Rosetta silent file (secondary structure, phi, psi, omega in degrees, C-alpha in Angstrom):
SEQUENCE: XXXXXXXXXXXXXXXXXXXXXXXXXXXXXXXXXXXXXXXXXXXXXXXXXXXXXXXXXXXXXXXXXXXXXXXXXXXXXXXXXXXXXXXXXXXXXXXXXXXXXXXXXXXXXXXXXXXXXXXXXXXXXXXXXXXXXXXXXXXXXXXXXXXXXXXXXXXXXXXXXXXXXXXXXXXXXXXXXXXXXXXXXXXXXXXXXXXXXXXXXXXXXXXXXXXXXXXXXXXXXXXXXXXXXXXXXXXXXXXXXXXXXXXXXXXXXXXXXXXXXXXXXXXXXXXXXXXXXXXXXXXXXXXXXXXXXXXXXXXXXXXXXXXXXXXXXXXXXXXXXXXXXXXXXXX
SCORE:     score description
SCORE:     0.000 S_00000001
   1 L     0.000  -42.661  178.602    5.415   14.998   27.485 S_00000001
   2 H   -60.305  -43.607 -178.885    6.362   12.504   24.768 S_00000001
   3 H   -63.440  -37.698  179.798    8.717   10.715   27.175 S_00000001
   4 H   -64.547  -39.851  178.022    5.918   10.546   29.762 S_00000001
   5 H   -62.150  -44.126 -179.141    3.580    9.013   27.146 S_00000001
   6 H   -62.519  -39.672 -179.152    6.205    6.401   26.219 S_00000001
   7 H   -65.798  -43.499  179.327    6.703    5.496   29.902 S_00000001
   8 H   -63.030  -44.205  179.402    2.941    5.171   30.442 S_00000001
   9 H   -61.199  -43.656  179.300    2.589    3.030   27.316 S_00000001
  10 H   -64.622  -39.305  179.720    5.458    0.775   28.390 S_00000001
  11 H   -63.451  -39.273 -179.205    4.005    0.475   31.876 S_00000001
  12 H   -64.307  -32.189  177.812    0.668   -0.616   30.471 S_00000001
  13 H   -72.406  -45.259 -179.544    2.425   -3.411   28.584 S_00000001
  14 H   -62.184  -32.475 -175.380    4.427   -4.596   31.560 S_00000001
  15 L   -90.387   10.782  175.872    1.365   -4.702   33.782 S_00000001
  16 L   -58.426  136.385  176.160   -0.637   -6.972   31.451 S_00000001
  17 L   -64.887  136.413 -174.757   -2.135   -9.914   33.371 S_00000001
  18 L   -62.859  -26.880 -177.763   -0.140  -13.051   32.585 S_00000001
  19 L   -82.863   -4.603 -175.318   -3.268  -15.074   31.875 S_00000001
  20 L   -72.296  147.712  175.156   -4.546  -12.738   29.188 S_00000001
  21 L   -60.140  148.814 -174.684   -4.649  -13.875   25.550 S_00000001
  22 L   -57.364  -31.470 -177.943   -1.685  -12.656   23.499 S_00000001
  23 L  -131.665   32.478 -174.696   -3.943  -10.390   21.433 S_00000001
  24 H   -60.310  -43.940 -174.837   -7.061  -10.206   23.563 S_00000001
  25 H   -70.975  -49.534 -173.891   -7.274   -6.398   23.735 S_00000001
  26 H   -69.518  -35.827  179.000   -6.525   -5.525   20.109 S_00000001
  27 H   -63.292  -46.597  177.280   -8.774   -8.300   18.732 S_00000001
  28 H   -65.552  -37.557 -179.042  -11.729   -7.144   20.772 S_00000001
  29 H   -65.693  -39.409  178.008  -11.053   -3.496   20.023 S_00000001
  30 H   -65.513  -46.366  178.949  -11.078   -4.133   16.252 S_00000001
  31 H   -59.990  -41.207  179.412  -14.321   -6.102   16.458 S_00000001
  32 H   -65.817  -38.788 -178.828  -15.912   -3.344   18.543 S_00000001
  33 H   -65.698  -44.795 -178.426  -14.736   -0.664   16.116 S_00000001
  34 H   -66.838  -27.115 -178.736  -16.170   -2.565   13.125 S_00000001
  35 H   -74.059  -36.798 -179.114  -19.517   -3.051   14.851 S_00000001
  36 L   -82.766   71.361 -170.333  -20.053    0.695   15.491 S_00000001
  37 L   -61.834  -53.539 -175.264  -20.509    1.521   11.820 S_00000001
  38 L   -70.097  -42.082 -177.095  -22.136    4.963   12.062 S_00000001
  39 L   -62.152  -38.664 -174.156  -20.150    6.142   15.098 S_00000001
  40 L   -98.855   10.434  175.293  -16.801    5.315   13.502 S_00000001
  41 L    59.424   40.317 -178.133  -17.644    6.531    9.975 S_00000001
  42 E   -76.845  116.583 -177.579  -17.100    3.138    8.395 S_00000001
  43 E   -97.117  -16.367  173.680  -17.626    3.554    4.643 S_00000001
  44 E  -158.326  148.119  178.728  -16.777   -0.009    3.648 S_00000001
  45 E  -140.332  141.842 -178.497  -16.167   -3.336    5.321 S_00000001
  46 E  -127.774  121.311  172.720  -14.763   -6.578    4.004 S_00000001
  47 E  -120.585  104.835 -172.810  -15.093   -9.952    5.715 S_00000001
  48 E  -111.062  110.037  176.017  -13.343  -12.447    3.488 S_00000001
  49 E  -109.626  118.069 -176.133  -13.402  -16.127    4.453 S_00000001
  50 L   -86.461 -161.064 -179.860  -11.560  -18.374    2.033 S_00000001
  51 L   -79.287  -23.512  175.012  -11.589  -22.108    1.426 S_00000001
  52 L   -96.610 -165.110  179.987   -9.085  -22.694    4.221 S_00000001
  53 L   -84.880    2.848  176.720   -9.334  -21.327    7.732 S_00000001
  54 L   -67.509  149.510  177.284   -7.720  -18.075    6.623 S_00000001
  55 E  -154.138  165.535  178.477   -9.828  -14.909    6.826 S_00000001
  56 E  -143.283  130.866  172.557   -9.599  -11.143    6.554 S_00000001
  57 E  -119.473  120.024 -175.906  -11.629   -8.370    8.223 S_00000001
  58 E  -133.096  123.538  179.119  -10.952   -4.918    6.808 S_00000001
  59 E  -120.746  124.027  176.145  -12.831   -1.729    7.748 S_00000001
  60 E  -101.588  135.767 -174.553  -12.244    1.569    5.920 S_00000001
  61 E  -133.127  161.150  174.943  -13.341    4.705    7.741 S_00000001
  62 E  -143.963  112.138 -176.285  -13.658    8.456    7.368 S_00000001
  63 E  -118.858  141.749  171.101  -14.075   10.521   10.541 S_00000001
  64 E   -60.728  148.240 -176.231  -14.340   14.290   11.082 S_00000001
  65 H   -56.122  -31.728 -178.877  -11.170   15.520   12.830 S_00000001
  66 H   -69.173  -14.719  178.765  -13.183   16.328   15.986 S_00000001
  67 H  -104.463   18.385  178.896  -13.964   12.613   16.260 S_00000001
  68 H   -57.961  -27.674 -179.794  -10.341   11.489   16.061 S_00000001
  69 H   -58.915  -20.458  179.195  -10.707   10.385   19.684 S_00000001
  70 H   -62.441  -19.733 -179.585  -12.691    7.366   18.409 S_00000001
  71 H   -85.542  -14.181 -174.161   -9.345    5.830   17.418 S_00000001
  72 H   -60.658  -41.393  178.252   -7.894    6.036   20.943 S_00000001
  73 H   -60.485  -36.436  177.638   -9.324    2.686   22.200 S_00000001
  74 H   -64.800  -47.877 -179.323   -7.689    1.000   19.181 S_00000001
  75 H   -59.959  -43.163  178.501   -4.332    2.654   19.790 S_00000001
  76 H   -62.289  -41.661 -179.641   -4.405    1.745   23.464 S_00000001
  77 H   -64.573  -35.971  178.266   -5.238   -1.888   22.644 S_00000001
  78 H   -63.762  -45.475 -178.666   -2.319   -2.116   20.237 S_00000001
  79 H   -68.204  -31.673  178.478    0.146   -0.892   22.835 S_00000001
  80 H   -65.109  -37.529 -174.958   -1.358   -3.242   25.451 S_00000001
  81 H  -101.680   -0.205 -171.329   -0.741   -6.338   23.287 S_00000001
  82 H   -62.860  -30.174 -177.847    2.353   -5.264   21.390 S_00000001
  83 H   -65.073  -19.770 -179.392    4.772   -7.182   23.642 S_00000001
  84 H   -85.827   -8.522 -174.785    3.276  -10.477   22.377 S_00000001
  85 L   -80.862  147.873  174.610    4.027   -9.720   18.716 S_00000001
  86 L   -93.125  -13.245  174.491    6.957  -11.253   16.808 S_00000001
  87 E  -147.717  134.946 -178.673    6.963   -8.291   14.399 S_00000001
  88 E  -131.242  138.654  175.983    5.809   -4.715   14.921 S_00000001
  89 E  -128.188  109.904  178.407    5.622   -1.841   12.418 S_00000001
  90 E  -121.864  126.610 -179.101    5.012    1.631   13.898 S_00000001
  91 E  -146.560  134.018 -178.942    5.393    4.705   11.745 S_00000001
  92 L  -100.876  158.231 -174.997    4.180    8.280   12.300 S_00000001
  93 L   -60.265  -25.717 -179.701    3.104   10.732    9.600 S_00000001
  94 L   -89.424   -6.581 -179.188    6.219   12.860   10.241 S_00000001
  95 L   -70.148  129.193  179.290    8.706   10.030    9.984 S_00000001
  96 L   -98.964   -0.430 -178.420   11.007   10.389    6.983 S_00000001
  97 L   -65.860  146.007 -175.975   12.628    6.964    7.377 S_00000001
  98 L   -93.420   59.418  179.094   12.236    4.636    4.380 S_00000001
  99 L   -97.379  154.980 -178.350   10.770    1.733    6.338 S_00000001
 100 E  -158.653  167.755  171.455    8.070   -0.583    5.000 S_00000001
 101 E  -141.548  145.568  171.609    6.218   -3.854    5.361 S_00000001
 102 E  -124.169  113.622 -174.220    4.579   -6.064    2.765 S_00000001
 103 E  -106.162  120.617  178.919    1.961   -8.313    4.344 S_00000001
 104 E   -96.677  140.669  178.892    0.710  -11.385    2.478 S_00000001
 105 E  -153.279  178.038 -176.319   -2.598  -13.012    3.403 S_00000001
 106 L   104.365  174.936 -177.362   -5.409  -15.188    1.974 S_00000001
 107 L   -52.074  -45.319 -176.689   -5.757  -18.908    1.392 S_00000001
 108 L  -122.925   29.394 -177.909   -2.463  -19.129   -0.513 S_00000001
 109 L    55.848   34.608 -176.296   -0.993  -15.742    0.434 S_00000001
 110 L   -83.955   -8.516  179.433   -2.254  -14.489   -2.901 S_00000001
 111 E  -109.444  150.713 -173.964   -3.252  -11.065   -1.510 S_00000001
 112 E  -137.360  140.436  176.214   -0.851   -8.356   -0.465 S_00000001
 113 E  -119.325  125.835 -179.281   -0.997   -5.269    1.728 S_00000001
 114 E   -98.138  128.701  179.040    1.674   -2.541    1.298 S_00000001
 115 E  -124.874  132.851  173.546    2.710   -0.442    4.266 S_00000001
 116 E    77.213 -155.425 -175.496    5.058    2.538    4.327 S_00000001
 117 L   -61.206  142.455   -7.566    7.809    3.454    1.862 S_00000001
 118 L   -96.208   11.296 -176.376    7.613    3.822   -1.124 S_00000001
 119 L   -71.325  -34.137  171.791    3.897    3.248   -1.521 S_00000001
 120 L  -137.296  106.309 -172.084    3.127    6.036    0.954 S_00000001
 121 L   -76.388  -29.363 -179.268    6.214    8.185    1.540 S_00000001
 122 L  -162.344  171.656  172.682    4.837   10.450    4.262 S_00000001
 123 L    85.913   -0.995 -177.771    1.660   11.730    5.885 S_00000001
 124 E  -124.296  146.006  179.146    0.300    8.371    7.096 S_00000001
 125 E  -107.373  141.053  179.631    0.398    6.708   10.531 S_00000001
 126 E  -130.316  138.499  168.645    0.784    2.965   10.991 S_00000001
 127 E  -134.889  107.690 -178.695    0.312    0.593   13.947 S_00000001
 128 E  -137.091  141.045  179.282    0.736   -3.035   12.833 S_00000001
 129 E  -143.669  142.392  176.394    1.646   -6.177   14.684 S_00000001
 130 E  -111.607  131.315 -175.487    2.057   -9.869   13.768 S_00000001
 131 E  -129.053  131.984  175.596    1.281  -12.530   16.361 S_00000001
 132 E   -63.526  144.919  171.393    1.819  -16.260   16.220 S_00000001
 133 L   -85.040  111.988 -178.615   -1.206  -18.544   16.580 S_00000001
 134 L   -67.400  -18.804 -179.372   -0.308  -20.637   19.627 S_00000001
 135 L   -88.513  -16.875  177.988   -2.792  -23.290   18.559 S_00000001
 136 L  -150.706  106.102 -172.740   -1.253  -23.733   15.086 S_00000001
 137 L   -63.786  -16.870  179.980    2.381  -22.814   14.571 S_00000001
 138 L   -83.676  -10.777 -176.709    1.927  -22.511   10.786 S_00000001
 139 E  -114.687  159.504  179.567   -0.578  -19.666   11.102 S_00000001
 140 E  -148.225  160.630  175.092   -0.407  -16.084   12.361 S_00000001
 141 E  -104.353  145.946  171.079   -2.594  -13.041   13.049 S_00000001
 142 E  -127.619  124.938  178.966   -1.931   -9.576   11.668 S_00000001
 143 E  -116.092  134.429 -177.287   -3.581   -6.556   13.303 S_00000001
 144 E  -147.583  149.288  173.683   -3.319   -3.099   11.800 S_00000001
 145 E  -136.114  123.676  174.713   -4.496    0.498   12.072 S_00000001
 146 E  -124.979  140.890  177.850   -3.653    3.117    9.449 S_00000001
 147 E  -154.316  154.333 -179.598   -4.810    6.711    9.405 S_00000001
 148 E  -155.601  158.864  176.521   -4.009   10.024    7.760 S_00000001
 149 E   -84.518  131.527  175.679   -5.425   13.564    7.507 S_00000001
 150 E  -142.299  104.625 -177.022   -7.319   14.227    4.307 S_00000001
 151 L    65.844 -126.518  179.383   -9.074   17.553    4.036 S_00000001
 152 L   -91.996    6.068 -175.595  -11.367   17.960    7.068 S_00000001
 153 E  -121.091  167.475  170.209  -11.372   14.278    7.895 S_00000001
 154 E  -111.809  117.475 -178.030   -9.252   11.507    9.305 S_00000001
 155 E  -116.632  151.281  178.109   -9.308    8.546    6.912 S_00000001
 156 E   174.232 -160.637  179.063   -7.847    5.082    7.162 S_00000001
 157 E  -147.909  154.695  177.086   -8.490    1.421    7.715 S_00000001
 158 E  -124.742  136.258 -178.194   -8.476   -1.149   10.491 S_00000001
 159 E  -145.303  152.523  173.734   -7.804   -4.799    9.785 S_00000001
 160 E  -133.638  115.991 -177.983   -7.505   -8.229   11.328 S_00000001
 161 E  -116.728  144.844  175.927   -5.946  -10.901    9.123 S_00000001
 162 E  -136.307  120.701 -177.934   -5.430  -14.598    9.730 S_00000001
 163 E  -159.872 -178.967  175.170   -3.432  -16.729    7.357 S_00000001
 164 E   -62.958  150.328  176.052   -0.387  -18.972    7.048 S_00000001
 165 L   -88.338  115.056 -177.164    2.888  -17.493    8.258 S_00000001
 166 H   -57.021  -28.423 -177.382    5.166  -17.122    5.207 S_00000001
 167 H   -73.698  -16.185 -175.570    8.257  -17.557    7.401 S_00000001
 168 H  -114.959   11.051  178.884    7.115  -21.020    8.472 S_00000001
 169 L   -77.858  153.374  176.461    5.949  -22.440    5.159 S_00000001
 170 L   -76.788  167.358 -179.547    7.652  -25.428    3.611 S_00000001
 171 H   -61.135  -40.069  178.723    9.568  -25.035    0.332 S_00000001
 172 H   -63.744  -41.325  179.558    6.706  -26.731   -1.531 S_00000001
 173 H   -66.092  -38.017  178.875    4.124  -24.404    0.020 S_00000001
 174 H   -63.279  -39.560 -178.938    6.242  -21.373   -0.881 S_00000001
 175 H   -67.162  -31.410 -179.241    6.455  -22.449   -4.497 S_00000001
 176 H   -84.154  -17.210 -179.711    2.656  -22.777   -4.696 S_00000001
 177 L   -77.723  141.155 -179.776    1.951  -19.422   -3.061 S_00000001
 178 L   -78.389  -36.940 -178.075    1.506  -16.459   -5.438 S_00000001
 179 L  -131.804  148.520  174.185    2.825  -13.822   -3.057 S_00000001
 180 L  -126.248  158.464  175.111    5.098  -13.804   -0.014 S_00000001
 181 L   -56.762  142.958 -178.262    5.739  -11.118    2.602 S_00000001
 182 L   -78.242   69.419  179.732    8.300   -8.641    1.340 S_00000001
 183 L   -76.897  138.099 -179.295   11.096   -9.565    3.650 S_00000001
 184 E   -61.808  133.390  177.322   14.381   -7.770    2.989 S_00000001
 185 E  -132.112  108.151 -178.290   16.889   -9.934    1.130 S_00000001
 186 L    56.529   42.115  176.497   20.367   -8.517    0.728 S_00000001
 187 L    83.813    2.189 -177.722   18.988   -5.017    1.147 S_00000001
 188 E  -120.939  149.264  170.950   16.119   -5.590   -1.305 S_00000001
 189 E  -108.980  123.156 -175.284   12.404   -6.281   -0.931 S_00000001
 190 E  -114.595  124.154  179.186   11.174   -8.660   -3.593 S_00000001
 191 E  -117.132  127.833 -179.742    7.507   -9.034   -4.447 S_00000001
 192 E  -125.690  148.609  169.999    6.282  -11.673   -6.880 S_00000001
 193 L  -132.836 -165.250 -179.027    2.897  -12.581   -8.271 S_00000001
 194 L   -55.281  -42.255 -177.848    1.785  -14.862  -11.091 S_00000001
 195 L  -118.179  -36.039 -168.355    3.334  -12.614  -13.720 S_00000001
 196 L   -89.561  157.887  175.783    4.772   -9.558  -12.102 S_00000001
 197 E  -142.908  123.076  178.210    8.006   -8.970  -10.161 S_00000001
 198 E  -121.400  126.076  177.880    8.762   -5.826   -8.188 S_00000001
 199 E  -114.127  122.474 -178.543   12.134   -5.231   -6.548 S_00000001
 200 E  -107.897  120.537  178.762   12.342   -2.394   -3.998 S_00000001
 201 L   -81.455  169.570  179.268   15.853   -1.193   -3.133 S_00000001
 202 L   -55.134  -36.641 -175.279   16.958    0.220    0.231 S_00000001
 203 L   -82.313    0.222 -179.424   16.632    3.794   -1.078 S_00000001
 204 L    92.749   -3.032  175.843   13.035    3.239   -2.187 S_00000001
 205 L   -73.395  155.414 -175.748   13.777    2.924   -5.917 S_00000001
 206 E  -133.253  149.348  167.872   11.957    0.186   -7.790 S_00000001
 207 E  -118.637  122.992 -176.768   12.284   -2.107  -10.772 S_00000001
 208 E  -117.378  122.493  173.545    8.897   -3.270  -12.077 S_00000001
 209 E  -111.994  112.621 -173.645    8.507   -6.157  -14.491 S_00000001
 210 L   -82.110    1.069  178.188    4.885   -6.423  -15.567 S_00000001
 211 L    78.763    4.093 -178.486    5.386   -9.890  -17.032 S_00000001
 212 L  -127.379   29.873  175.177    4.406   -8.771  -20.502 S_00000001
 213 L    93.058    3.141  179.635    7.746   -7.502  -21.813 S_00000001
 214 L  -112.910  121.627  177.564    7.818   -4.147  -20.000 S_00000001
 215 E  -125.175  127.613 -177.936   10.472   -3.445  -17.371 S_00000001
 216 E  -126.140  145.734  172.301   10.788   -0.033  -15.741 S_00000001
 217 E  -109.930  124.106  177.920   13.174    1.482  -13.236 S_00000001
 218 E  -115.699  125.689 -177.475   11.616    4.155  -10.965 S_00000001
 219 L   -70.572  171.506  179.711   13.946    6.217   -8.792 S_00000001
 220 L   -63.317  -21.532  178.356   13.502    6.971   -5.084 S_00000001
 221 L   -84.265   -0.057  179.372   12.071   10.329   -6.160 S_00000001
 222 L    88.680   -0.102 -178.592    9.262    8.603   -8.058 S_00000001
 223 L   -90.102  145.942  175.883   10.643    9.506  -11.496 S_00000001
 224 E   -72.599  125.024 -178.207   11.122    6.985  -14.289 S_00000001
 225 E  -100.727  -23.987  179.969   14.859    6.424  -14.786 S_00000001
 226 E   179.982  173.839 -178.771   14.808    3.902  -17.595 S_00000001
 227 E  -156.989  164.684  169.396   12.985    1.042  -19.254 S_00000001
 228 E  -143.516  156.003 -176.364   13.383   -2.009  -21.463 S_00000001
 229 L  -104.866  -13.342  175.918   10.883   -3.725  -23.678 S_00000001
 230 L  -157.784  165.252 -176.921   12.233   -7.235  -23.520 S_00000001
 231 L   -64.824  -18.986 -178.621   14.735   -9.311  -21.592 S_00000001
 232 L   -86.229  -11.237 -178.080   17.167   -9.078  -24.552 S_00000001
 233 L  -106.415  132.963 -179.725   17.322   -5.304  -24.567 S_00000001
 234 L   -72.975  159.694  175.300   19.345   -3.377  -21.933 S_00000001
 235 L   -61.035  136.369  175.509   17.912   -0.593  -19.859 S_00000001
 236 L   -99.282  163.593 -172.227   18.147    2.756  -21.551 S_00000001
 237 L   -78.423 -170.896 -174.037   18.921    5.917  -19.671 S_00000001
 238 L   -72.993   -5.876  177.193   16.804    8.773  -18.398 S_00000001
 239 L   -88.323   15.863 -179.949   16.838   10.359  -21.878 S_00000001
 240 L   -58.723  145.234  179.300   14.326    7.705  -23.073 S_00000001
 241 L   -54.134  123.524 -172.632   11.631    9.063  -25.354 S_00000001
 242 H   -63.420  -32.729 -179.334    8.914   10.406  -23.007 S_00000001
 243 H   -70.139  -31.159  175.356    5.968    9.145  -25.044 S_00000001
 244 H   -68.247  -41.112  175.713    7.519    5.647  -24.872 S_00000001
 245 H   -60.243  -46.019 -178.592    7.839    6.030  -21.100 S_00000001
 246 H   -60.461  -41.148 -178.487    4.225    7.119  -20.867 S_00000001
 247 H   -63.994  -38.109 -179.673    3.130    4.089  -22.926 S_00000001
 248 H   -71.669  -42.010  178.543    4.987    1.669  -20.624 S_00000001
 249 H   -64.045  -42.487  179.258    3.678    3.314  -17.433 S_00000001
 250 H   -61.107  -42.560  178.592    0.176    3.259  -18.861 S_00000001
 251 H   -64.272  -42.122  178.755    0.471   -0.453  -19.703 S_00000001
 252 H   -63.714  -38.783  179.945    1.809   -1.256  -16.242 S_00000001
 253 H   -64.757  -45.866 -178.231   -1.002    0.729  -14.619 S_00000001
 254 H   -66.006  -35.455  177.202   -3.709   -0.987  -16.654 S_00000001
 255 H   -65.073  -41.767 -179.757   -2.205   -4.419  -15.911 S_00000001
 256 H   -73.087  -32.978  177.057   -2.146   -3.704  -12.200 S_00000001
 257 H   -64.431  -37.329 -179.457   -5.627   -2.220  -12.305 S_00000001
 258 H   -70.953  -38.767 -172.425   -6.886   -5.426  -13.846 S_00000001
 259 H   -99.107  -24.545 -175.135   -5.136   -7.752  -11.401 S_00000001
 260 L  -133.922   54.257 -171.616   -4.836   -5.645   -8.209 S_00000001
 261 L   -64.771  -24.108  177.388   -7.766   -3.239   -8.254 S_00000001
 262 L   -86.522   -5.961 -177.564   -7.760   -3.101   -4.419 S_00000001
 263 L   -89.674   73.466 -175.260   -4.055   -2.343   -4.257 S_00000001
 264 H   -67.707  -25.056 -178.227   -4.395    1.456   -4.249 S_00000001
 265 H   -68.111  -47.663  178.809   -0.865    1.985   -2.900 S_00000001
 266 H   -64.163  -43.909  178.778    0.812    0.407   -5.982 S_00000001
 267 H   -63.823  -37.903  176.704   -1.626    2.133   -8.359 S_00000001
 268 H   -63.255  -41.451  179.474   -0.980    5.458   -6.630 S_00000001
 269 H   -60.255  -42.577  178.303    2.786    4.997   -7.076 S_00000001
 270 H   -67.870  -38.382  178.745    2.357    4.386  -10.811 S_00000001
 271 H   -64.503  -39.431  178.279   -0.025    7.328  -11.151 S_00000001
 272 H   -65.947  -33.903  175.829    2.516    9.584   -9.417 S_00000001
 273 H   -65.297  -37.608  176.537    5.202    8.398  -11.839 S_00000001
 274 H   -66.575  -40.924  177.772    2.946    9.423  -14.746 S_00000001
 275 H   -61.744  -45.444  179.097    2.387   12.817  -13.074 S_00000001
 276 H   -60.439  -41.747 -179.309    6.151   13.357  -12.650 S_00000001
 277 H   -61.335  -44.518 -178.209    6.744   12.367  -16.267 S_00000001
 278 H   -67.040  -38.357  179.243    4.138   14.883  -17.509 S_00000001
 279 H   -68.902  -42.933 -172.465    5.549   17.678  -15.333 S_00000001
 280 H   -86.077  -29.900 -173.379    9.184   17.102  -16.153 S_00000001
 281 H  -122.990    5.147  179.214    9.060   16.041  -19.808 S_00000001
 282 H   -61.977  -32.077 -176.555    5.796   17.484  -21.092 S_00000001
 283 H   -72.817  -19.916 -179.549    7.597   20.465  -22.582 S_00000001
 284 H   -97.184   -2.917  174.739    9.789   18.255  -24.804 S_00000001
 285 L   -78.072  155.750  174.209    6.838   16.307  -26.190 S_00000001
 286 L   -77.711  170.082 -179.229    5.326   17.347  -29.498 S_00000001
 287 H   -59.713  -43.718 -178.687    1.822   18.827  -29.628 S_00000001
 288 H   -67.704  -35.159 -178.871    0.389   15.515  -30.885 S_00000001
 289 H   -67.281  -41.441  178.389    2.255   13.548  -28.176 S_00000001
 290 H   -64.611  -39.949  178.621    0.822   15.753  -25.420 S_00000001
 291 H   -64.625  -37.654  177.319   -2.650   15.312  -26.896 S_00000001
 292 H   -63.526  -43.603  178.402   -2.124   11.519  -26.965 S_00000001
 293 H   -63.942  -41.560  179.005   -1.107   11.511  -23.302 S_00000001
 294 H   -61.543  -42.588  179.623   -4.109   13.624  -22.312 S_00000001
 295 H   -65.428  -39.556  178.969   -6.389   11.222  -24.162 S_00000001
 296 H   -64.626  -39.893  178.854   -4.659    8.260  -22.524 S_00000001
 297 H   -71.462  -28.067  174.318   -5.091    9.696  -19.033 S_00000001
 298 H   -62.483  -39.048  178.699   -8.785   10.331  -19.711 S_00000001
 299 H   -67.951  -39.659  179.169   -9.132    6.602  -20.303 S_00000001
 300 H   -63.976  -39.332  178.141   -7.201    5.817  -17.064 S_00000001
 301 H   -62.076  -43.356 -179.109   -9.477    8.170  -15.130 S_00000001
 302 H   -64.937  -31.855 -179.454  -12.586    6.461  -16.493 S_00000001
 303 H   -85.154  -18.528 -173.336  -11.339    3.024  -15.507 S_00000001
 304 L   -88.449  125.406  179.973  -10.083    4.031  -12.060 S_00000001
 305 L   -82.959  -23.023 -174.805  -12.574    3.806   -9.161 S_00000001
 306 L   -77.915  122.263 -176.291  -10.347    5.621   -6.633 S_00000001
 307 H   -63.808  -39.772 -178.017  -11.106    9.386   -6.444 S_00000001
 308 H   -63.474  -45.279  179.722   -7.653   10.325   -5.215 S_00000001
 309 H   -66.260  -37.282  174.148   -5.893    8.616   -8.117 S_00000001
 310 H   -54.873  -39.869  179.300   -8.392   10.222  -10.514 S_00000001
 311 H   -64.559  -37.010  177.737   -7.201   13.530   -9.021 S_00000001
 312 H   -62.730  -44.558  178.155   -3.550   12.701   -9.726 S_00000001
 313 H   -63.244  -33.862  179.792   -4.389   12.099  -13.394 S_00000001
 314 H   -66.531  -43.195  178.828   -6.348   15.388  -13.450 S_00000001
 315 H   -61.853  -42.747  179.192   -3.281   17.278  -12.140 S_00000001
 316 H   -61.617  -43.921 -179.974   -1.110   15.539  -14.740 S_00000001
 317 H   -63.223  -44.924 -179.015   -3.566   16.420  -17.534 S_00000001
 318 H   -63.833  -34.100 -179.991   -3.688   20.080  -16.442 S_00000001
 319 H   -65.241  -34.606  176.397    0.109   20.274  -16.373 S_00000001
 320 H   -75.702  -38.244 -179.335    0.162   19.287  -20.047 S_00000001
 321 H   -63.026  -27.113 -178.694   -2.714   21.536  -20.995 S_00000001
 322 L   -73.937  -17.216 -179.671   -0.825   24.550  -19.663 S_00000001
 323 L   -76.257  129.763 -176.740    1.962   24.042  -22.186 S_00000001
 324 L   -54.605  134.320  173.832    1.558   26.320  -25.196 S_00000001
 325 L    93.436   -6.433 -176.429    0.214   24.705  -28.339 S_00000001
 326 L   -65.884  134.833  174.625   -1.350   21.648  -26.638 S_00000001
 327 L   -79.194  128.020  178.099   -4.363   20.151  -28.409 S_00000001
 328 L   -91.930  114.716 -176.842   -7.285   19.784  -25.986 S_00000001
 329 L   -71.327  136.819  174.922   -8.962   16.463  -26.578 S_00000001
 330 L    72.158   12.573 -179.187  -12.758   16.502  -26.763 S_00000001
 331 L  -130.948    0.000    0.000  -12.991   20.258  -26.541 S_00000001
């Protein structure tokens, strides 16, 4: 059956009329999806037009599982236009491969969208394609559909982005841009912003420099492997004091929350690292240290707007509370 579906999808691509616009189907499908707000369970929409001709349309949705069929016109449109794309990212919720994309957009590519590993390791589906603007070779379109099962619903987002193509920028333009697409360089994906620098290795491990003297290494399993507090101090091993690790992760989280509040993938990754730290090293913390961490996570929960990330901190807090002798803050 799967092979039959692949053949049908391929046939639909081959049979596209030659006169059709390179992204006619998917562009119209996204606009139609965003217009049917109630039908498609759209809970938020963003139409961002900058000072240049760049723009972004992003629709977040939540549909009951029985209405999953509402996504079919979008999926069909993606496969119809996929042959015109210069880059395609397709990933199913069951795929264990460590593939990813980092998509930059905005007037000066100052905004970033994270797709796939390690920001979402499994459970999410992706259909994304990049298409050159034939009218302006320096610009490109990005069309995307992401969805996942969450409880009784299917949640995700649909987006249409238009901005400069990072691969075609001049050296001067690249220096002025805050972020660039995370293209693999010698097996690494490098992401830069005004202050921060994140290096993602092939295996999904990361090195995060928050630009304020904190550098952390996070393994492919999401656990903190080491840290340093300044460029002059070498990374220490996995036996680093856990309360010091918590303090650095907390600082990195708050810095990212301040600068990238819409970047839930990066924030989720840091929250999961805090959860792993509490689960694995909570028992070696002192009573006062566990109480300090619980109080610190209460603050993170209060500042965090995302309910799922709040839940991660709640699980981390409960894991510490279960350890004998823990002081319960505020109770």
